Protein backbone atom coordinates (compact mmCIF):
# COMPACT_ATOMS: atom_id res chain seq x y z
CA MET A 1 -1.68 105.33 121.73
CA ARG A 2 -0.63 109.13 120.78
CA ASN A 3 -3.56 110.48 121.37
CA GLY A 4 -3.69 109.20 124.11
CA ILE A 5 -0.15 110.11 125.63
CA GLY A 6 -1.95 114.22 124.24
CA ASP A 7 -4.53 114.23 126.14
CA PHE A 8 -2.84 112.76 129.90
CA VAL A 9 -0.43 115.60 128.63
CA ARG A 10 -3.82 118.67 127.86
CA ARG A 11 -5.53 117.63 130.97
CA ASN A 12 -2.32 116.55 133.66
CA PRO A 13 0.30 119.47 132.62
CA THR A 14 0.95 120.04 136.44
CA ILE A 15 1.55 116.79 136.34
CA VAL A 16 4.29 116.46 133.65
CA LEU A 17 5.45 119.24 134.43
CA GLY A 18 6.67 118.72 137.51
CA MET A 19 7.39 115.32 136.72
CA ALA A 20 9.19 116.43 133.79
CA LEU A 21 11.55 119.22 135.93
CA LEU A 22 12.04 116.42 138.69
CA ALA A 23 13.36 113.87 136.63
CA PHE A 24 15.90 116.27 134.54
CA ALA A 25 16.88 116.90 138.09
CA GLY A 26 17.23 113.41 138.66
CA VAL A 27 19.57 112.33 136.11
CA VAL A 28 21.68 116.18 136.72
CA ALA A 29 21.80 114.70 139.88
CA ILE A 30 23.56 111.65 139.13
CA ALA A 31 24.96 111.66 136.02
CA ALA A 32 26.91 114.32 137.99
CA PRO A 33 30.30 113.04 137.56
CA LEU A 34 30.06 113.22 133.78
CA ILE A 35 28.74 116.24 133.92
CA THR A 36 31.15 118.32 135.42
CA GLY A 37 35.02 118.03 137.83
CA ASP A 38 35.11 117.83 141.76
CA PRO A 39 32.73 120.07 143.24
CA LEU A 40 35.94 120.75 145.85
CA ALA A 41 38.57 121.66 144.02
CA ILE A 42 40.25 125.13 144.87
CA SER A 43 41.57 128.01 142.58
CA THR A 44 43.02 130.07 144.26
CA GLY A 45 43.94 132.21 141.62
CA ASP A 46 39.76 132.04 139.87
CA ARG A 47 38.40 133.44 143.38
CA LEU A 48 35.06 135.11 142.43
CA ARG A 49 35.16 134.51 138.70
CA ALA A 50 32.01 135.84 137.73
CA PRO A 51 30.37 133.71 134.74
CA ASP A 52 31.85 132.73 131.65
CA ALA A 53 32.68 129.99 129.14
CA GLU A 54 35.06 128.06 131.50
CA HIS A 55 32.64 128.47 134.55
CA TRP A 56 29.32 128.64 133.24
CA PHE A 57 28.05 129.34 137.00
CA GLY A 58 31.21 131.40 138.15
CA THR A 59 33.26 130.40 140.55
CA ASP A 60 33.16 131.26 144.29
CA THR A 61 35.38 132.67 147.08
CA LEU A 62 38.32 130.19 147.21
CA GLY A 63 38.51 129.13 143.69
CA ARG A 64 35.87 126.16 143.49
CA ASP A 65 33.63 125.90 140.08
CA VAL A 66 30.13 127.11 141.61
CA PHE A 67 28.63 124.65 138.65
CA ALA A 68 30.00 121.61 139.86
CA ARG A 69 28.67 122.81 143.31
CA THR A 70 24.80 122.62 141.79
CA VAL A 71 24.89 120.26 140.57
CA TYR A 72 26.13 117.65 143.14
CA GLY A 73 24.53 119.76 146.06
CA ALA A 74 20.98 118.43 143.83
CA ARG A 75 22.32 114.72 145.13
CA ILE A 76 21.92 115.48 148.37
CA SER A 77 19.11 118.42 148.54
CA LEU A 78 16.73 114.78 146.22
CA ALA A 79 18.33 111.82 148.92
CA VAL A 80 17.34 114.87 151.61
CA GLY A 81 13.90 114.93 150.16
CA LEU A 82 13.34 111.30 149.06
CA SER A 83 14.37 110.19 152.67
CA VAL A 84 12.14 112.23 154.74
CA ALA A 85 9.55 110.91 152.60
CA ALA A 86 10.11 107.18 153.12
CA LEU A 87 10.82 107.04 156.42
CA SER A 88 8.08 109.97 157.92
CA VAL A 89 4.76 108.19 156.02
CA THR A 90 5.82 104.33 156.51
CA ILE A 91 6.15 105.29 159.86
CA GLY A 92 3.16 107.55 160.07
CA LEU A 93 1.34 104.87 158.11
CA MET A 94 1.55 102.38 160.46
CA ILE A 95 0.55 105.05 163.60
CA GLY A 96 -2.52 106.05 162.02
CA LEU A 97 -3.69 103.15 160.89
CA ILE A 98 -3.13 102.18 164.47
CA ALA A 99 -5.20 105.00 166.44
CA GLY A 100 -7.43 104.77 163.33
CA TYR A 101 -8.35 101.71 163.88
CA TYR A 102 -7.96 101.07 167.66
CA ARG A 103 -10.42 103.63 169.45
CA TRP A 104 -8.91 102.83 172.38
CA ILE A 105 -5.52 104.44 171.91
CA ASP A 106 -6.34 106.76 169.90
CA ALA A 107 -5.78 109.57 172.58
CA PHE A 108 -2.92 108.56 174.07
CA ILE A 109 -1.66 108.69 169.97
CA MET A 110 -3.28 111.92 168.77
CA ARG A 111 -1.56 114.36 171.79
CA PHE A 112 2.03 112.25 171.78
CA MET A 113 1.08 113.82 168.26
CA ASP A 114 0.20 117.27 169.09
CA ALA A 115 3.18 117.24 171.61
CA MET A 116 5.57 115.76 168.35
CA MET A 117 4.27 118.35 166.69
CA ALA A 118 5.51 121.87 169.08
CA ILE A 119 8.80 120.55 168.64
CA PRO A 120 11.03 122.51 165.70
CA SER A 121 12.79 120.71 163.02
CA ILE A 122 15.42 123.62 163.53
CA LEU A 123 16.35 123.61 167.33
CA LEU A 124 15.47 119.94 167.12
CA ALA A 125 18.52 119.33 164.95
CA ILE A 126 20.89 121.76 166.76
CA ALA A 127 19.91 119.47 169.78
CA LEU A 128 20.60 116.72 168.16
CA VAL A 129 23.75 118.32 166.57
CA ALA A 130 25.39 119.00 170.07
CA VAL A 131 24.69 115.52 171.23
CA THR A 132 26.26 113.19 168.29
CA LYS A 133 28.96 114.79 165.29
CA GLY A 134 25.73 116.21 162.89
CA GLY A 135 25.98 114.89 159.07
CA LEU A 136 23.33 113.91 157.16
CA ALA A 137 21.87 111.02 158.35
CA ILE A 138 21.46 113.81 161.94
CA VAL A 139 20.19 115.96 159.36
CA ILE A 140 17.55 113.33 158.05
CA ILE A 141 16.19 112.02 161.41
CA ALA A 142 15.59 115.51 162.63
CA ILE A 143 13.89 116.45 159.75
CA THR A 144 11.45 113.75 159.92
CA ILE A 145 10.57 114.21 162.92
CA PRO A 146 8.02 117.09 162.69
CA GLU A 147 6.81 115.26 159.47
CA ILE A 148 5.90 112.20 161.03
CA PRO A 149 2.51 114.11 162.90
CA ARG A 150 1.91 115.64 159.68
CA VAL A 151 1.26 112.33 157.95
CA VAL A 152 -0.45 110.18 161.40
CA ARG A 153 -3.47 112.63 161.33
CA LEU A 154 -3.90 112.33 157.34
CA THR A 155 -3.78 108.66 157.82
CA ARG A 156 -5.87 108.42 160.58
CA SER A 157 -8.64 110.64 158.82
CA VAL A 158 -9.01 108.23 155.80
CA VAL A 159 -9.59 104.99 158.35
CA LEU A 160 -11.92 106.83 160.71
CA SER A 161 -13.92 107.56 157.78
CA THR A 162 -13.61 104.25 156.22
CA ARG A 163 -13.83 102.45 158.76
CA GLU A 164 -17.73 103.54 159.20
CA LEU A 165 -18.07 102.05 155.35
CA ALA A 166 -20.34 99.21 155.49
CA PHE A 167 -17.71 96.75 154.33
CA VAL A 168 -16.16 96.92 156.63
CA GLU A 169 -18.71 96.40 159.52
CA ALA A 170 -19.20 93.48 157.45
CA ALA A 171 -15.96 92.26 157.90
CA ILE A 172 -15.22 93.82 161.38
CA ALA A 173 -18.59 91.18 162.69
CA SER A 174 -17.78 88.28 160.60
CA GLY A 175 -15.43 88.55 163.09
CA SER A 176 -12.73 88.52 160.39
CA ARG A 177 -8.60 88.87 161.84
CA ASP A 178 -7.74 93.28 162.43
CA PHE A 179 -4.65 92.74 160.27
CA LYS A 180 -6.97 91.47 157.86
CA ILE A 181 -9.08 94.58 157.35
CA ILE A 182 -6.49 96.72 158.01
CA ARG A 183 -4.65 95.19 155.50
CA ARG A 184 -7.52 94.23 152.29
CA HIS A 185 -10.08 97.25 153.78
CA LEU A 186 -8.48 99.59 155.06
CA LEU A 187 -4.32 100.04 154.30
CA PRO A 188 -5.68 100.25 149.78
CA SER A 189 -7.80 103.70 150.81
CA THR A 190 -5.14 105.51 152.67
CA ILE A 191 -2.90 105.27 148.76
CA ALA A 192 -3.99 108.20 147.02
CA SER A 193 -3.84 110.59 149.89
CA LEU A 194 -0.03 109.52 150.94
CA VAL A 195 1.53 109.98 147.15
CA VAL A 196 0.17 113.31 147.60
CA LEU A 197 1.57 114.32 151.40
CA ALA A 198 4.67 112.65 150.75
CA THR A 199 4.92 114.77 147.70
CA TYR A 200 4.89 117.98 150.48
CA VAL A 201 6.66 116.01 152.64
CA ILE A 202 9.43 116.01 149.76
CA ALA A 203 9.67 119.98 149.01
CA ALA A 204 9.73 121.06 152.80
CA ALA A 205 12.09 118.88 153.66
CA MET A 206 14.23 119.56 151.16
CA LEU A 207 13.48 123.93 152.01
CA SER A 208 14.21 122.87 155.03
CA GLU A 209 17.43 120.55 154.36
CA ALA A 210 18.82 124.34 152.83
CA ALA A 211 17.00 126.10 156.55
CA LEU A 212 19.29 124.40 158.21
CA SER A 213 22.72 124.23 156.04
CA PHE A 214 21.64 128.10 155.61
CA LEU A 215 22.35 128.69 159.73
CA GLY A 216 24.88 125.61 159.74
CA VAL A 217 23.63 123.21 162.38
CA GLY A 218 23.14 121.48 159.15
CA VAL A 219 25.20 119.09 157.10
CA PRO A 220 28.57 119.46 157.54
CA PRO A 221 30.26 123.03 154.98
CA GLU A 222 32.38 121.08 153.51
CA ILE A 223 29.47 119.13 151.49
CA PRO A 224 28.81 120.92 148.38
CA THR A 225 24.60 121.13 149.60
CA TRP A 226 23.05 124.09 148.12
CA GLY A 227 21.83 125.48 151.54
CA ASN A 228 25.39 125.82 152.46
CA MET A 229 26.49 127.60 149.15
CA ILE A 230 24.35 130.65 150.41
CA SER A 231 25.09 129.98 153.78
CA GLU A 232 28.57 130.63 152.83
CA HIS A 233 28.47 133.42 150.15
CA ARG A 234 25.59 135.35 151.35
CA LEU A 235 28.41 138.95 152.70
CA TYR A 236 29.27 137.92 149.03
CA LEU A 237 25.40 139.31 147.71
CA ALA A 238 26.66 142.52 145.98
CA ARG A 239 29.59 141.75 144.93
CA ALA A 240 29.81 137.71 144.00
CA PRO A 241 25.21 137.51 143.19
CA TRP A 242 25.77 134.05 141.24
CA THR A 243 27.31 131.71 143.87
CA ILE A 244 24.27 132.67 145.67
CA PHE A 245 21.86 132.83 142.23
CA PHE A 246 22.15 129.68 140.98
CA PRO A 247 21.75 127.02 143.72
CA GLY A 248 19.39 129.69 145.03
CA ALA A 249 17.71 128.93 141.73
CA PHE A 250 17.97 125.54 141.68
CA LEU A 251 16.38 124.82 145.30
CA THR A 252 13.33 127.03 144.33
CA ILE A 253 12.58 124.84 140.08
CA VAL A 254 12.84 121.92 142.19
CA VAL A 255 11.08 122.63 145.52
CA LEU A 256 8.13 124.05 142.44
CA ALA A 257 8.00 121.31 140.30
CA VAL A 258 7.82 118.26 143.66
CA ASN A 259 4.68 121.13 144.46
CA LEU A 260 3.63 120.75 140.69
CA LEU A 261 3.82 117.37 141.30
CA GLY A 262 1.76 117.24 144.23
CA ASP A 263 -0.88 119.32 143.36
CA GLY A 264 -1.78 118.26 140.10
CA LEU A 265 -1.30 114.55 141.72
CA ARG A 266 -4.26 115.38 144.59
CA ASP A 267 -6.85 117.03 141.46
CA ARG A 268 -6.51 113.24 139.62
CA LEU A 269 -6.42 110.70 142.70
CA ASP A 270 -8.36 112.32 145.57
CA PRO A 271 -10.07 115.56 144.67
CA ARG A 272 -11.17 115.66 148.02
CA LEU A 273 -8.45 115.65 149.49
CA ALA A 274 -7.11 120.37 149.54
CA ARG A 275 -10.23 120.51 151.97
CA ARG A 276 -8.62 117.70 154.49
CA MET A 277 -5.13 118.60 154.42
């Protein structure tokens, strides 16, 4: 058993490293109330304090603990990344299966997907915030919509190649129902590719959320997120660099971990996927 684990680590170092970093981020996010204080607590007497034994990451312009805000910010980033990946993969999978299997509707669906890919998530978020009250749900929707076409195109390409295989053609010729063919033969062939793509969607969603929050059209500023923290203190970079460095570093590490996991899974599950993406 021990040798098996050791062999897996040696053969898949990127998967192990990515999973370890993500597990650490997840544990920190879940246990935030146990390991730190209130991220919204204001102490005007402690404004812009450098990191010390009391405030490990220093304080910001309102005297709020940067460590507490950074830890709680992990919750938002991970929630956005996982939610966007789940929604985009679920919706894109269903549309991609239909587009790849039914030739008569394929052209219409793919032209619509091409039009969706032309919508930048930032502009979409600005439009949605302008007509709504904003919030986390709006940010997730705004980031999910532009990600769906990527999933559709990948799913469709896998289905088109699998549909030409002998066992699928035999199932069609035998009169099997379309739903049965899709569920038993086409859907399983897309799983490996979608698992890999989902990791990249998570990373892209986290960066998009940070960018939207930085521009002021993402999560409301009173909610601690890494993007909000960087946006609020960009003018204090020279005077208090810790207010930007720590949230930026955590965002970089988590996104890097997701990308490492995705690269490792791609090589492990489907080496040919690198040529498709």
